[in-house]
Each structure stands twice: as structure tokens, then as C-alpha cells.
mmCIF file of C-alpha atoms in Angstrom:
data_model
loop_
_atom_site.group_PDB
_atom_site.id
_atom_site.type_symbol
_atom_site.label_atom_id
_atom_site.label_comp_id
_atom_site.label_asym_id
_atom_site.label_seq_id
_atom_site.Cartn_x
_atom_site.Cartn_y
_atom_site.Cartn_z
ATOM 1 C CA UNK A 1 -76.729 67.949 73.816
ATOM 2 C CA UNK A 2 -78.521 70.085 71.124
ATOM 3 C CA UNK A 3 -82.300 69.421 71.163
ATOM 4 C CA UNK A 4 -85.336 69.600 69.146
ATOM 5 C CA UNK A 5 -86.340 73.402 68.810
ATOM 6 C CA UNK A 6 -89.801 74.903 68.229
ATOM 7 C CA UNK A 7 -90.962 78.319 67.586
ATOM 8 C CA UNK A 8 -92.927 80.088 68.587
ATOM 9 C CA UNK A 9 -93.524 78.737 72.109
ATOM 10 C CA UNK A 10 -96.553 80.465 72.744
ATOM 11 C CA UNK A 11 -99.265 81.687 69.924
ATOM 12 C CA UNK A 12 -102.364 83.604 70.230
ATOM 13 C CA UNK A 13 -104.732 83.689 67.338
ATOM 14 C CA UNK A 14 -108.297 84.817 66.315
ATOM 15 C CA UNK A 15 -110.718 82.473 64.684
ATOM 16 C CA UNK A 16 -110.169 82.107 60.776
ATOM 17 C CA UNK A 17 -106.655 83.513 61.183
ATOM 18 C CA UNK A 18 -103.395 81.253 60.030
ATOM 19 C CA UNK A 19 -100.576 80.389 61.970
ATOM 20 C CA UNK A 20 -97.134 78.592 61.148
ATOM 21 C CA UNK A 21 -95.167 76.547 63.529
ATOM 22 C CA UNK A 22 -91.720 75.871 62.848
ATOM 23 C CA UNK A 23 -89.259 72.967 64.017
ATOM 24 C CA UNK A 24 -85.610 72.565 63.982
ATOM 25 C CA UNK A 25 -84.689 68.647 64.304
ATOM 26 C CA UNK A 26 -81.896 67.766 66.211
ATOM 27 C CA UNK A 27 -78.566 67.928 64.165
ATOM 28 C CA UNK A 28 -78.363 65.010 61.586
ATOM 29 C CA UNK A 29 -81.859 63.762 62.247
ATOM 30 C CA UNK A 30 -83.812 63.284 59.102
ATOM 31 C CA UNK A 31 -87.419 62.614 60.090
ATOM 32 C CA UNK A 32 -89.807 64.876 61.773
ATOM 33 C CA UNK A 33 -93.194 64.520 63.297
ATOM 34 C CA UNK A 34 -96.069 66.680 64.327
ATOM 35 C CA UNK A 35 -98.352 65.834 67.253
ATOM 36 C CA UNK A 36 -101.377 67.707 68.703
ATOM 37 C CA UNK A 37 -102.260 67.421 72.201
ATOM 38 C CA UNK A 38 -105.394 68.680 73.608
ATOM 39 C CA UNK A 39 -105.805 69.242 77.302
ATOM 40 C CA UNK A 40 -105.693 66.041 79.362
ATOM 41 C CA UNK A 41 -105.130 63.891 76.185
ATOM 42 C CA UNK A 42 -102.222 62.070 74.773
ATOM 43 C CA UNK A 43 -100.550 63.528 71.666
ATOM 44 C CA UNK A 44 -102.113 62.480 68.661
ATOM 45 C CA UNK A 45 -99.913 62.051 65.640
ATOM 46 C CA UNK A 46 -100.559 64.490 62.448
ATOM 47 C CA UNK A 47 -98.117 64.097 59.815
ATOM 48 C CA UNK A 48 -94.326 63.152 59.240
ATOM 49 C CA UNK A 49 -91.400 63.736 56.803
ATOM 50 C CA UNK A 50 -88.393 61.700 55.913
ATOM 51 C CA UNK A 51 -85.574 63.301 53.957
ATOM 52 C CA UNK A 52 -88.059 66.467 52.863
ATOM 53 C CA UNK A 53 -90.937 63.788 51.851
ATOM 54 C CA UNK A 54 -94.131 63.165 53.436
ATOM 55 C CA UNK A 55 -93.946 59.750 54.955
ATOM 56 C CA UNK A 56 -97.057 59.359 56.772
ATOM 57 C CA UNK A 57 -100.347 60.985 57.575
ATOM 58 C CA UNK A 58 -102.297 60.935 60.719
ATOM 59 C CA UNK A 59 -105.364 62.857 61.659
ATOM 60 C CA UNK A 60 -104.246 66.106 60.265
ATOM 61 C CA UNK A 61 -107.110 68.190 59.222
ATOM 62 C CA UNK A 62 -107.311 69.411 55.504
ATOM 63 C CA UNK A 63 -106.906 72.963 56.656
ATOM 64 C CA UNK A 64 -103.416 72.112 57.765
ATOM 65 C CA UNK A 65 -100.359 71.354 55.863
ATOM 66 C CA UNK A 66 -96.725 70.973 56.424
ATOM 67 C CA UNK A 67 -93.287 70.474 54.743
ATOM 68 C CA UNK A 68 -89.932 69.959 55.379
ATOM 69 C CA UNK A 69 -87.185 71.925 53.905
ATOM 70 C CA UNK A 70 -83.677 71.107 52.835
ATOM 71 C CA UNK A 71 -82.060 71.743 55.913
ATOM 72 C CA UNK A 72 -84.690 69.331 57.450
ATOM 73 C CA UNK A 73 -86.320 71.890 59.581
ATOM 74 C CA UNK A 74 -90.226 71.785 59.179
ATOM 75 C CA UNK A 75 -93.302 73.985 59.421
ATOM 76 C CA UNK A 76 -96.605 73.211 60.071
ATOM 77 C CA UNK A 77 -99.139 75.737 58.402
ATOM 78 C CA UNK A 78 -102.611 76.044 59.751
ATOM 79 C CA UNK A 79 -105.243 77.985 58.185
ATOM 80 C CA UNK A 80 -108.847 79.032 59.007
ATOM 81 C CA UNK A 81 -108.159 78.147 62.788
ATOM 82 C CA UNK A 82 -111.020 76.984 64.681
ATOM 83 C CA UNK A 83 -111.359 77.331 68.746
ATOM 84 C CA UNK A 84 -110.928 73.487 68.643
ATOM 85 C CA UNK A 85 -107.216 73.846 67.060
ATOM 86 C CA UNK A 86 -106.166 75.483 70.638
ATOM 87 C CA UNK A 87 -103.838 72.931 71.765
ATOM 88 C CA UNK A 88 -100.050 71.887 72.567
ATOM 89 C CA UNK A 89 -98.456 71.097 69.069
ATOM 90 C CA UNK A 90 -95.321 69.050 69.494
ATOM 91 C CA UNK A 91 -92.526 68.290 66.867
ATOM 92 C CA UNK A 92 -90.348 65.205 67.273
ATOM 93 C CA UNK A 93 -87.537 64.015 65.354
ATOM 94 C CA UNK A 94 -85.536 60.799 64.856
ATOM 95 C CA UNK A 95 -82.749 59.450 62.728
ATOM 96 C CA UNK A 96 -84.364 57.366 60.275
ATOM 97 C CA UNK A 97 -88.076 56.516 59.797
ATOM 98 C CA UNK A 98 -88.414 53.102 61.053
ATOM 99 C CA UNK A 99 -90.908 52.363 63.847
ATOM 100 C CA UNK A 100 -88.191 51.225 66.000
ATOM 101 C CA UNK A 101 -86.390 54.655 65.841
ATOM 102 C CA UNK A 102 -86.479 56.769 69.087
ATOM 103 C CA UNK A 103 -88.510 59.924 68.747
ATOM 104 C CA UNK A 104 -87.181 63.184 70.695
ATOM 105 C CA UNK A 105 -89.741 65.883 71.163
ATOM 106 C CA UNK A 106 -89.451 69.566 71.337
ATOM 107 C CA UNK A 107 -90.908 71.589 74.137
ATOM 108 C CA UNK A 108 -94.058 72.305 71.957
ATOM 109 C CA UNK A 109 -95.916 75.311 70.808
ATOM 110 C CA UNK A 110 -99.137 76.364 72.911
ATOM 111 C CA UNK A 111 -101.559 77.681 70.475
ATOM 112 C CA UNK A 112 -104.763 79.622 71.724
ATOM 113 C CA UNK A 113 -107.419 80.423 69.228
ATOM 114 C CA UNK A 114 -109.827 83.014 70.301
ATOM 115 C CA UNK B 1 -110.313 52.860 70.978
ATOM 116 C CA UNK B 2 -106.732 53.145 72.771
ATOM 117 C CA UNK B 3 -104.245 50.555 71.316
ATOM 118 C CA UNK B 4 -101.825 51.116 74.242
ATOM 119 C CA UNK B 5 -103.684 51.103 77.706
ATOM 120 C CA UNK B 6 -101.911 52.335 80.670
ATOM 121 C CA UNK B 7 -102.885 51.586 84.077
ATOM 122 C CA UNK B 8 -103.389 53.120 86.651
ATOM 123 C CA UNK B 9 -104.489 56.468 84.978
ATOM 124 C CA UNK B 10 -103.888 58.388 88.320
ATOM 125 C CA UNK B 11 -101.554 57.229 91.144
ATOM 126 C CA UNK B 12 -100.993 59.509 94.240
ATOM 127 C CA UNK B 13 -98.490 58.115 96.735
ATOM 128 C CA UNK B 14 -96.108 59.275 99.684
ATOM 129 C CA UNK B 15 -92.377 59.810 99.159
ATOM 130 C CA UNK B 16 -90.311 56.846 99.271
ATOM 131 C CA UNK B 17 -93.145 54.277 98.316
ATOM 132 C CA UNK B 18 -92.512 51.949 95.450
ATOM 133 C CA UNK B 19 -94.976 52.042 92.417
ATOM 134 C CA UNK B 20 -95.463 50.093 88.993
ATOM 135 C CA UNK B 21 -97.100 51.384 86.046
ATOM 136 C CA UNK B 22 -98.335 48.987 83.242
ATOM 137 C CA UNK B 23 -98.682 49.519 79.395
ATOM 138 C CA UNK B 24 -100.640 46.875 77.849
ATOM 139 C CA UNK B 25 -101.821 46.166 74.190
ATOM 140 C CA UNK B 26 -103.127 43.170 72.211
ATOM 141 C CA UNK B 27 -100.854 44.115 69.407
ATOM 142 C CA UNK B 28 -97.206 43.448 68.845
ATOM 143 C CA UNK B 29 -94.927 46.652 68.857
ATOM 144 C CA UNK B 30 -91.609 47.134 67.151
ATOM 145 C CA UNK B 31 -90.334 48.788 70.206
ATOM 146 C CA UNK B 32 -91.694 50.853 73.047
ATOM 147 C CA UNK B 33 -90.654 54.071 74.413
ATOM 148 C CA UNK B 34 -91.537 55.607 77.877
ATOM 149 C CA UNK B 35 -91.813 59.392 78.273
ATOM 150 C CA UNK B 36 -92.157 61.579 81.042
ATOM 151 C CA UNK B 37 -94.082 64.802 80.499
ATOM 152 C CA UNK B 38 -94.272 68.008 82.744
ATOM 153 C CA UNK B 39 -97.580 70.215 82.163
ATOM 154 C CA UNK B 40 -96.878 72.583 79.121
ATOM 155 C CA UNK B 41 -93.658 70.726 78.202
ATOM 156 C CA UNK B 42 -92.870 68.251 75.563
ATOM 157 C CA UNK B 43 -92.275 64.360 76.589
ATOM 158 C CA UNK B 44 -88.755 63.785 77.460
ATOM 159 C CA UNK B 45 -87.701 60.315 76.627
ATOM 160 C CA UNK B 46 -86.760 57.898 79.403
ATOM 161 C CA UNK B 47 -85.980 54.890 77.732
ATOM 162 C CA UNK B 48 -86.364 52.650 74.575
ATOM 163 C CA UNK B 49 -87.004 48.806 74.869
ATOM 164 C CA UNK B 50 -86.730 46.877 71.640
ATOM 165 C CA UNK B 51 -86.136 43.157 72.550
ATOM 166 C CA UNK B 52 -89.045 40.891 74.210
ATOM 167 C CA UNK B 53 -88.213 40.426 77.969
ATOM 168 C CA UNK B 54 -85.755 43.079 77.843
ATOM 169 C CA UNK B 55 -84.987 44.850 81.071
ATOM 170 C CA UNK B 56 -83.352 48.384 81.401
ATOM 171 C CA UNK B 57 -82.409 50.150 84.566
ATOM 172 C CA UNK B 58 -82.253 54.152 84.796
ATOM 173 C CA UNK B 59 -81.291 54.686 88.482
ATOM 174 C CA UNK B 60 -84.391 54.050 90.338
ATOM 175 C CA UNK B 61 -86.463 53.318 87.381
ATOM 176 C CA UNK B 62 -86.589 49.803 85.751
ATOM 177 C CA UNK B 63 -88.433 49.148 82.621
ATOM 178 C CA UNK B 64 -89.546 45.737 81.283
ATOM 179 C CA UNK B 65 -90.673 44.979 77.709
ATOM 180 C CA UNK B 66 -93.024 41.729 77.769
ATOM 181 C CA UNK B 67 -91.637 38.412 76.002
ATOM 182 C CA UNK B 68 -94.509 38.874 73.332
ATOM 183 C CA UNK B 69 -93.429 42.620 72.988
ATOM 184 C CA UNK B 70 -97.310 43.470 73.582
ATOM 185 C CA UNK B 71 -96.832 45.155 77.077
ATOM 186 C CA UNK B 72 -94.403 47.006 79.262
ATOM 187 C CA UNK B 73 -93.921 47.933 82.864
ATOM 188 C CA UNK B 74 -92.200 50.837 84.425
ATOM 189 C CA UNK B 75 -91.319 50.419 88.394
ATOM 190 C CA UNK B 76 -89.815 53.115 90.439
ATOM 191 C CA UNK B 77 -88.324 52.370 93.736
ATOM 192 C CA UNK B 78 -88.554 54.807 96.530
ATOM 193 C CA UNK B 79 -90.377 57.533 94.769
ATOM 194 C CA UNK B 80 -89.319 61.169 95.285
ATOM 195 C CA UNK B 81 -91.543 64.373 94.604
ATOM 196 C CA UNK B 82 -89.293 65.138 91.533
ATOM 197 C CA UNK B 83 -90.745 62.171 90.094
ATOM 198 C CA UNK B 84 -94.116 63.479 89.661
ATOM 199 C CA UNK B 85 -95.200 64.076 86.081
ATOM 200 C CA UNK B 86 -97.264 62.194 83.362
ATOM 201 C CA UNK B 87 -95.768 58.852 82.207
ATOM 202 C CA UNK B 88 -96.456 58.063 78.774
ATOM 203 C CA UNK B 89 -95.459 54.816 76.747
ATOM 204 C CA UNK B 90 -95.443 54.945 73.127
ATOM 205 C CA UNK B 91 -94.479 52.670 70.323
ATOM 206 C CA UNK B 92 -94.773 51.785 66.708
ATOM 207 C CA UNK B 93 -96.940 49.092 65.240
ATOM 208 C CA UNK B 94 -95.703 47.383 62.072
ATOM 209 C CA UNK B 95 -98.941 46.556 60.786
ATOM 210 C CA UNK B 96 -100.383 50.045 60.820
ATOM 211 C CA UNK B 97 -96.909 51.514 60.232
ATOM 212 C CA UNK B 98 -97.996 54.032 62.791
ATOM 213 C CA UNK B 99 -96.772 55.412 66.063
ATOM 214 C CA UNK B 100 -99.137 55.474 69.157
ATOM 215 C CA UNK B 101 -99.167 57.128 72.569
ATOM 216 C CA UNK B 102 -100.716 55.199 75.811
ATOM 217 C CA UNK B 103 -103.381 56.840 77.737
ATOM 218 C CA UNK B 104 -100.753 58.162 80.370
ATOM 219 C CA UNK B 105 -100.414 57.739 84.133
ATOM 220 C CA UNK B 106 -100.345 60.828 86.192
ATOM 221 C CA UNK B 107 -98.028 60.355 89.151
ATOM 222 C CA UNK B 108 -98.129 62.765 92.018
ATOM 223 C CA UNK B 109 -95.622 61.957 94.834
ATOM 224 C CA UNK B 110 -96.210 63.760 98.111
ATOM 225 C CA UNK B 111 -93.421 64.710 100.290
#
């Protein structure tokens, strides 16, 4: 079965640079979620989109922005990168945006900011 | 403050032993999911429980959702080294319309 695809899998950036992470949800899934997971921590919710509209916002810094496109893929844009942004970034998708909907996670993008 | 508390945080057992991981909250959840995560990989869904009192079995894994939908447990029978990983519970809180992860239980099964 098709799963959530994330690219790139690994990314190394310098401080103050920008980065773009991409997420391709499971086919027919209309909701995308972004999470940040620091070392030894549980995933922290950043932002979500339903039918190409932002549906919920978590602890996403103002330096980050995201959008969902007409084909339902999503991109997380990160600017003015800081050392503390180094983390695993996960994208998840679900069919529908209700809290009872199960989220399926991608393999993650490991971002290292030097 | 962690809305979903998992216990124990760490568990190291021998192959063949049984174990139970708990996920507790003072809040009522719409549903709870259990995930297993390998280092550097995304969480992989194990099960979703929706109805209070629900019990689901997945081979040697038994999941239970509390009657009041505030807690859940994961029981593993005859643990194997392949069960090693980070187990996360997660769920949606209708009052806050947000999805939260538990603090995680790191399981190590020694051969």
C-alpha cells in the first residue's frame, strides 16, 4: 500500500539559510499534518491543512510557513534557520480532518543546521 | 505539562516476558492511537481505539481503551527482540481540537 512520502530524507543547512521540506500524502487523503521531533522528545504538532486550507496551528515559529497544493502535497518552508531547528520533521496524512481520523506518518526528514 | 502520560518511560526485559504500557490522561479523548517508532524513522500506526472499553488484538499485542476514554493500555505477550522500539500513544482532544502525543515508552527486549 502507498505510504506518505517525504523529501528529502536528510538535509544539512547553515544558520540563516532556508529549507523546503516536501510531503506527499497517501492517495485520496485530504489532510496533512506537520510535526517536529527533537532528540528524545515526542513529536510536536506544527500545522495542518485540510482541502488546501490551513485547519490548525500548533507551535510553528513565525519563520516557518507551509501550504497544501491542489494535488494535496504540502511543503514546509523554513527561513532564517537556527541551530535549534535541527530535528526530525514528520508529515502525516489522514482522510478527513476529524480528531477521530487516524494519522499515517511519513519516514521523516532529518534536518541538521550547522 | 504532558496531557498524555505514559508509563513506564523505559522498560528492559528478557525475550518471552510479558509487559504492559500505560497511557493516562485526565482528559477525555475522541480516540487514541498507538504507534511504534524506530530511531530516525516515522511513527508506524499499530491501532486506533475509539469506543470506551474497546479491546483490540494484534497478534501478541492487546490494546484497551478505558471506559471513560481517558486512558489506554498496551499489553505485549511473550515479547520478542523485534518488539524493541519507542511506543507512543496519541489522541485528539475535542475541547482543544488538537492532537497530542504521549511521552513515549522505550522498550528494549533482550534475546
